[in-house]
mmCIF file of C-alpha atoms in Angstrom:
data_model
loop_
_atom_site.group_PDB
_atom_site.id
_atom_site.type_symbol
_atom_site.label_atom_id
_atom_site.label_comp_id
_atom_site.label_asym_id
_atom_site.label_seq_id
_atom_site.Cartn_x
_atom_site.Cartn_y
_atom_site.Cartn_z
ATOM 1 C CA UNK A 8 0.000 0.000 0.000
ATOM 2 C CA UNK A 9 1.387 3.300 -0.792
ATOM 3 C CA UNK A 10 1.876 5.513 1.770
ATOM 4 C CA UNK A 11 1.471 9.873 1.598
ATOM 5 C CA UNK A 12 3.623 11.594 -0.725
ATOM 6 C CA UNK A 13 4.383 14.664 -0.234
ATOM 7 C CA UNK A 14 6.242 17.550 -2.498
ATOM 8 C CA UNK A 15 9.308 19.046 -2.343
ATOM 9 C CA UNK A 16 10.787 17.423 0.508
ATOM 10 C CA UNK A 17 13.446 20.644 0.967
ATOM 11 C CA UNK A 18 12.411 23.399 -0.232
ATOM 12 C CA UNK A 19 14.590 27.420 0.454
ATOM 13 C CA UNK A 20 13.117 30.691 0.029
ATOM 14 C CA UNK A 21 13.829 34.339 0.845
ATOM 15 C CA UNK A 22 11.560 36.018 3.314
ATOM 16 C CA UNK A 23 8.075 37.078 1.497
ATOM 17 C CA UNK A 24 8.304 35.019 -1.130
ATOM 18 C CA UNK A 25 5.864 32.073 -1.706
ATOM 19 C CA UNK A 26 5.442 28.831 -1.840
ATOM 20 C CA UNK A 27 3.026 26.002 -2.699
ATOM 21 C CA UNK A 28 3.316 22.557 -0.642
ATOM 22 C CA UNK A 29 1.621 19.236 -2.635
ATOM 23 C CA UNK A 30 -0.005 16.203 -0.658
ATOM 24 C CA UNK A 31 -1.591 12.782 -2.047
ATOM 25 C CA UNK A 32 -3.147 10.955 0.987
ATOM 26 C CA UNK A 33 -3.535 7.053 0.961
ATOM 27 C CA UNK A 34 -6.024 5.430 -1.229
ATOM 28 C CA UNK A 35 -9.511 6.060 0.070
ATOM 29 C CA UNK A 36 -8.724 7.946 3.294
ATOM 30 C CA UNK A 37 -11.375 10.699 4.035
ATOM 31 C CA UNK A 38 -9.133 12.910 6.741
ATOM 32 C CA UNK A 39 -6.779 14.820 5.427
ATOM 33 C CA UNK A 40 -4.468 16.919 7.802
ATOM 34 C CA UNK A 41 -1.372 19.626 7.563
ATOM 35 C CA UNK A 42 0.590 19.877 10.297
ATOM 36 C CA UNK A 43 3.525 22.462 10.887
ATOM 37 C CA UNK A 44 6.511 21.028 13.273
ATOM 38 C CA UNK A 45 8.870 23.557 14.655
ATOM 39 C CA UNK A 46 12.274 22.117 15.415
ATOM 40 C CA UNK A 47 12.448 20.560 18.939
ATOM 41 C CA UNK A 48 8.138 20.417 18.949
ATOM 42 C CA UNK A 49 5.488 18.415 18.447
ATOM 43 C CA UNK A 50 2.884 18.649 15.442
ATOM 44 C CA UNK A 51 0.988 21.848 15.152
ATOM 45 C CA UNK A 52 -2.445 21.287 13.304
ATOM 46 C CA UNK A 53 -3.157 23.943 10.778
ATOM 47 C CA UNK A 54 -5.872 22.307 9.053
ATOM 48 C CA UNK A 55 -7.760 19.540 9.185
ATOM 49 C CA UNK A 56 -10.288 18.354 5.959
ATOM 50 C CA UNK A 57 -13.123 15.668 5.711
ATOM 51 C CA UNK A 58 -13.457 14.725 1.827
ATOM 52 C CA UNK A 59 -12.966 18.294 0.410
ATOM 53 C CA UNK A 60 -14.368 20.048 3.651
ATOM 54 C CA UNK A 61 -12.800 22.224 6.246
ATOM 55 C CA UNK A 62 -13.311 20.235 9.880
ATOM 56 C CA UNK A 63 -11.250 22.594 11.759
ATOM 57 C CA UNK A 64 -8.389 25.599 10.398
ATOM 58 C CA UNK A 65 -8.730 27.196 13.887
ATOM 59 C CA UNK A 66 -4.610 27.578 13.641
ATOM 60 C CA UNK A 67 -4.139 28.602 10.099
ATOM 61 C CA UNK A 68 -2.785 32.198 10.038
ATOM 62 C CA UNK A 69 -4.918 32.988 7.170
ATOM 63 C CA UNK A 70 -3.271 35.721 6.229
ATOM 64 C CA UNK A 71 -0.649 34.134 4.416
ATOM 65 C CA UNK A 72 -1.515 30.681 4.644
ATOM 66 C CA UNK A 73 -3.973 28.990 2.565
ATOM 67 C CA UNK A 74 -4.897 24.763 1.914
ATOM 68 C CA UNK A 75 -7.578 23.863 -0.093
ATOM 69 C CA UNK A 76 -8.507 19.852 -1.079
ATOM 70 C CA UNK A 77 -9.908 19.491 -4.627
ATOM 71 C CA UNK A 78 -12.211 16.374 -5.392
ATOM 72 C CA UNK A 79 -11.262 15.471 -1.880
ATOM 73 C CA UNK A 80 -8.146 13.315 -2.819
ATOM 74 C CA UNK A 81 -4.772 15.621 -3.252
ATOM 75 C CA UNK A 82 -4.066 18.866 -1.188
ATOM 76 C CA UNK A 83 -2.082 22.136 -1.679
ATOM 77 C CA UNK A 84 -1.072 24.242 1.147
ATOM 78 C CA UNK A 85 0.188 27.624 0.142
ATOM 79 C CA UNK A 86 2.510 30.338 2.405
ATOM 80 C CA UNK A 87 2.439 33.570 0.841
ATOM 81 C CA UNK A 88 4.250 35.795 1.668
ATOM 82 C CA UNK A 89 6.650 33.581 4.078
ATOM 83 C CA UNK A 90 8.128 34.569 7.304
ATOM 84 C CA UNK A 91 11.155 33.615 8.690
ATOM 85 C CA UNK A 92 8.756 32.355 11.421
ATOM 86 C CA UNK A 93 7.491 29.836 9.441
ATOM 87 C CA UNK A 94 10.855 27.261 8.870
ATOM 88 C CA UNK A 95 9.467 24.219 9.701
ATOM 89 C CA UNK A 96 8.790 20.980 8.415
ATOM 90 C CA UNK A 97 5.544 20.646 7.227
ATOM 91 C CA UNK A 98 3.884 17.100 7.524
ATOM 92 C CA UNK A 99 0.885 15.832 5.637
ATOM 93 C CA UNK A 100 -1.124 13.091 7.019
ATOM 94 C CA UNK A 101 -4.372 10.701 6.248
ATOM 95 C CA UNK A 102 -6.766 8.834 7.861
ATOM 96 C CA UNK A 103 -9.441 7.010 6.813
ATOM 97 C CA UNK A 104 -11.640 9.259 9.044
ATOM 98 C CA UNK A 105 -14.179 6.488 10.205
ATOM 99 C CA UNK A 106 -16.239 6.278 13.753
ATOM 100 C CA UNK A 107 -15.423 2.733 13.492
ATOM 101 C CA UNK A 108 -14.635 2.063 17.178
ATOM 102 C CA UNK A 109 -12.734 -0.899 16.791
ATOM 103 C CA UNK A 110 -10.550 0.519 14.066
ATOM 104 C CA UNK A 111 -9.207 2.851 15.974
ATOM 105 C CA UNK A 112 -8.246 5.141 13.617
ATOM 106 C CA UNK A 113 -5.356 5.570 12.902
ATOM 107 C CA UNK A 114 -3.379 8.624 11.016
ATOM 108 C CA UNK A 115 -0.496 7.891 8.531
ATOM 109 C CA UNK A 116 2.266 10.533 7.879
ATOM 110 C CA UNK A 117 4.387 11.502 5.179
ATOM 111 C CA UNK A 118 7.969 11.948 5.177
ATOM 112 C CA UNK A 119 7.361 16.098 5.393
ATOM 113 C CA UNK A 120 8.550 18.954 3.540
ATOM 114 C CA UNK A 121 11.264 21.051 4.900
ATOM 115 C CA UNK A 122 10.949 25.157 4.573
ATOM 116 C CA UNK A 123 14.002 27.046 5.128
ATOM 117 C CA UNK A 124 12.683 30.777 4.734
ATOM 118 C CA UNK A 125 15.985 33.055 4.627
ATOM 119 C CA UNK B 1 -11.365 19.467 26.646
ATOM 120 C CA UNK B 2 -8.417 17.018 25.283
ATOM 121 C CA UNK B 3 -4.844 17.256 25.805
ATOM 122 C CA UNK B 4 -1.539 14.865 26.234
ATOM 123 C CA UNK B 5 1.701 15.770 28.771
ATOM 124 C CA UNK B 6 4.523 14.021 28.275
ATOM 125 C CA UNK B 7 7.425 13.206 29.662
ATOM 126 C CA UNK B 8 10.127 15.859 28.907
ATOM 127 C CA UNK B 9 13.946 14.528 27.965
ATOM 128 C CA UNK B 10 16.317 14.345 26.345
ATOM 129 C CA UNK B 11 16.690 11.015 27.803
ATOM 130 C CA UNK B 12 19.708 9.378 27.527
ATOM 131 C CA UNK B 13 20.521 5.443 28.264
ATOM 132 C CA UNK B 14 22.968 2.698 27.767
ATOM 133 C CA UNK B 15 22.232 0.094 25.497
ATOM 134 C CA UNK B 16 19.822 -2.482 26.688
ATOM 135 C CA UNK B 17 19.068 -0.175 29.575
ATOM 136 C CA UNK B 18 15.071 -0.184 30.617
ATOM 137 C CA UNK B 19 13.280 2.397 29.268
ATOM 138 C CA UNK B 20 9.893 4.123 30.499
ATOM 139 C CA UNK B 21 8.587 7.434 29.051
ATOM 140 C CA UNK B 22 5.767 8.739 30.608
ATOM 141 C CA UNK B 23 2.042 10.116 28.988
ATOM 142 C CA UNK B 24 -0.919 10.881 31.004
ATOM 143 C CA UNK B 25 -4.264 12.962 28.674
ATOM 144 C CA UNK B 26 -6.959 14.448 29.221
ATOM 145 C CA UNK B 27 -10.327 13.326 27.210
ATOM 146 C CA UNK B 28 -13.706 14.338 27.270
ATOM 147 C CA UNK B 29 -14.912 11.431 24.850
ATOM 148 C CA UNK B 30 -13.523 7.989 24.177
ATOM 149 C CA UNK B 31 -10.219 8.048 22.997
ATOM 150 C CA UNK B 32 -7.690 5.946 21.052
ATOM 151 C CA UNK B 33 -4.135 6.467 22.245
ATOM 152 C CA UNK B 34 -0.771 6.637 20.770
ATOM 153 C CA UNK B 35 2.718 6.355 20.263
ATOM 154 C CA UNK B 36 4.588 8.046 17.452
ATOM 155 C CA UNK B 37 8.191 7.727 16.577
ATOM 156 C CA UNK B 38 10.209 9.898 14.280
ATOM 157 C CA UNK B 39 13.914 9.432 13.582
ATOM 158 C CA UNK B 40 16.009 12.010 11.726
ATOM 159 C CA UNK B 41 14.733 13.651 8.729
ATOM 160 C CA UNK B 42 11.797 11.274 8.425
ATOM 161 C CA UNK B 43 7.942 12.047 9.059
ATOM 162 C CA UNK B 44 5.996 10.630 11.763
ATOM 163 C CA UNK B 45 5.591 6.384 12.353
ATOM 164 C CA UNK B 46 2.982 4.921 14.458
ATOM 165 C CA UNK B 47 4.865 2.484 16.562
ATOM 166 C CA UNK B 48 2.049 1.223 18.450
ATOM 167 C CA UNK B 49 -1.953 2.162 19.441
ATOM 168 C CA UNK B 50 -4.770 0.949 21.444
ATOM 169 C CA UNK B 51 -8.153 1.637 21.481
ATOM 170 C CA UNK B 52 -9.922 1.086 25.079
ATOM 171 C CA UNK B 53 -9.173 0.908 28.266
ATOM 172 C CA UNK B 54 -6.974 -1.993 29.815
ATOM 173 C CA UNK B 55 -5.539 -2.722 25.924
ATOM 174 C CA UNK B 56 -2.120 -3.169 25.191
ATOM 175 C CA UNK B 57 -0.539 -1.895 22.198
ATOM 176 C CA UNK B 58 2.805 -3.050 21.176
ATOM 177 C CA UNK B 59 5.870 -3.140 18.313
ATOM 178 C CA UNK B 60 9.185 -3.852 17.514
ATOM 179 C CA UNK B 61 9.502 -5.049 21.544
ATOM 180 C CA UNK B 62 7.460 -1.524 22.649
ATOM 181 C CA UNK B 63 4.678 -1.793 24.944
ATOM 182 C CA UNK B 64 2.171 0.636 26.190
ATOM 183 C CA UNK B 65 -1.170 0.394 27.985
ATOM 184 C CA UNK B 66 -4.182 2.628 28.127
ATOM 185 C CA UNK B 67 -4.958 3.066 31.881
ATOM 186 C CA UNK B 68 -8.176 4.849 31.735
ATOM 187 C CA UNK B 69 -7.930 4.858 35.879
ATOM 188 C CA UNK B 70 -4.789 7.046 35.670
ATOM 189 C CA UNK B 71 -5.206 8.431 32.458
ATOM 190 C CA UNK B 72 -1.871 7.079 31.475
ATOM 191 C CA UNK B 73 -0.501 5.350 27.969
ATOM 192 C CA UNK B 74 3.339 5.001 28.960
ATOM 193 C CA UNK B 75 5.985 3.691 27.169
ATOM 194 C CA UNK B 76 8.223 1.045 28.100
ATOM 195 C CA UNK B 77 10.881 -1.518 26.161
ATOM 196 C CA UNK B 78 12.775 -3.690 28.023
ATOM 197 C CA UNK B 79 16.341 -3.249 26.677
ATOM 198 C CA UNK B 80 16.974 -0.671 24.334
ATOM 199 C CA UNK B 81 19.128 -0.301 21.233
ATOM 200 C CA UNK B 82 20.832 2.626 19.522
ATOM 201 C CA UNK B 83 18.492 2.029 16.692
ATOM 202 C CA UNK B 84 15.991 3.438 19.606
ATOM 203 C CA UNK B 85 17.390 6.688 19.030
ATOM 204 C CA UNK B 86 14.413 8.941 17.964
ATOM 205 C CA UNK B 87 11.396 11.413 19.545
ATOM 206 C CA UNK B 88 8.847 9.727 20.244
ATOM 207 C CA UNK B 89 5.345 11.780 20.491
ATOM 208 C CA UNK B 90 2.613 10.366 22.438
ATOM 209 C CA UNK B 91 -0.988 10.999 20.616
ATOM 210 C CA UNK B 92 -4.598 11.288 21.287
ATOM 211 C CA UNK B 93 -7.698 10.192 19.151
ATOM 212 C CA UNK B 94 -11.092 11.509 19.630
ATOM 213 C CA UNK B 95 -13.360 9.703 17.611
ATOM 214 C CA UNK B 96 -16.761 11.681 18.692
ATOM 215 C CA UNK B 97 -14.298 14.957 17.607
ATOM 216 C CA UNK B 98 -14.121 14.351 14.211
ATOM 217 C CA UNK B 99 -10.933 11.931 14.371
ATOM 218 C CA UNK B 100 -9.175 15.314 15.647
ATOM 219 C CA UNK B 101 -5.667 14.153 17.200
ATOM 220 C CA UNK B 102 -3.439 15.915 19.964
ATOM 221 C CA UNK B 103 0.196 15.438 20.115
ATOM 222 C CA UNK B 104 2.442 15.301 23.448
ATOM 223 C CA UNK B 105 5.314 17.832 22.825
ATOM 224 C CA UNK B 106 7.629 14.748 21.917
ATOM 225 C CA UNK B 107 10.878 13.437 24.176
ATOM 226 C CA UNK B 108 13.904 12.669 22.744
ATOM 227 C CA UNK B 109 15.999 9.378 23.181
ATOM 228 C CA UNK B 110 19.410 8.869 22.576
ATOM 229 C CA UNK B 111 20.851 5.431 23.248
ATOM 230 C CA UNK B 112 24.687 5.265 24.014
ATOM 231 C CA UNK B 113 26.361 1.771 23.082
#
């Protein structure tokens, strides 16, 4: 089974420039979810969709962030313009989003994309 | 509302030391627990989960179990390797908030041979 892929893995910018982050979740998950680690800290959610709606972007600094989830399968998450406040690997992750107690769901990462903002 | 502590490090041990990092939450629903492990410059692995109180989860000689009487999931392998070496977050499920997870701030092991 393939896991989340996720696009550019490094990626270096100068301050208030942009940039565009891709995700592809597993096959026939539902959740999809963007997460922004700092170094040294735990995942940060910044937005969380169900199919191709918004559950929750309570943490999204909408200002210069945006995500949106076409057809409910691949993502984009957007920074524009970037701060040197936002280096930090962002992490895209899938679940299959059921209320299936006994499946305990479960949410599958991808190996990240790192944003060096100079 | 829900929320994870967790242990803080860096811990360090010696090879095939005992090792015990600790996780008590907060829930207002029924949660699923977690343990995540992420080595350098890699994303996020589950390394083990369980799903109700008084289950075990365990992997790769990693156990944990959900103790809903002291809201604890902690972490334990009996003799650790320097493949160990990684943070490992501890993670909450809600399933009545839409699958929303929490994340414990992550401790960091480094095993010494």
């Amino acid at each position: 089974e393939a896991g989340v892929a996720q696009s550019p893995r490094y990626k270096i910018i100068e301050k208030r420039q942009s940039v565009a982050f891709w995700c592809n979740p597993i096959s026939g998950h539902a959740t999809l979810y963007w997460y922004q680690q700092i170094l040294g800290q735990g995942p940060k959610l910044l937005i969380q969709f169900q199919n191709n709606g918004v559950v929750d972007d309570s943490q999204l600094p909408k200002d210069r962030f945006s995500a949106e989830r076409l057809k409910g399968v691949d993502s984009t998450l957007k920074i524009q313009p970037a701060k040197l406040e936002d280096s930090a690997v962002y992490l895209c992750a899938s679940s299959l989003g059921s209320r299936n107690v006994k499946a305990g769901n479960t949410i599958y990462f991808g190996e990240g994309s790192w944003l060096t903002v100079v | 509302g829900n929320s994870v502590t967790q242990m803080e490090g860096p811990v360090t041990l010696s090879e095939e030391a005992f090792l015990t990092i600790n996780c008590t939450y907060t829930a207002t629903g029924y949660p699923s627990l977690f343990w995540y492990v992420q080595y350098p410059g890699e994303g996020l692995q589950l390394l083990l989960k369980a799903t109700k109180a008084d289950d075990k989860g365990s992997n790769k000689g990693f156990e944990a179990t959900y103790r809903k009487e002291t809201t604890s999931f902690h972490l334990e392998k009996g003799s650790v390797q320097v493949s160990d070496s990684a943070v490992y977050f501890c993670a909450l499920s809600d399933r009545m908030e839409r699958n929303q997870f929490y994340f414990g701030t992550g401790t960091s092991l480094t095993v010494i041979p």
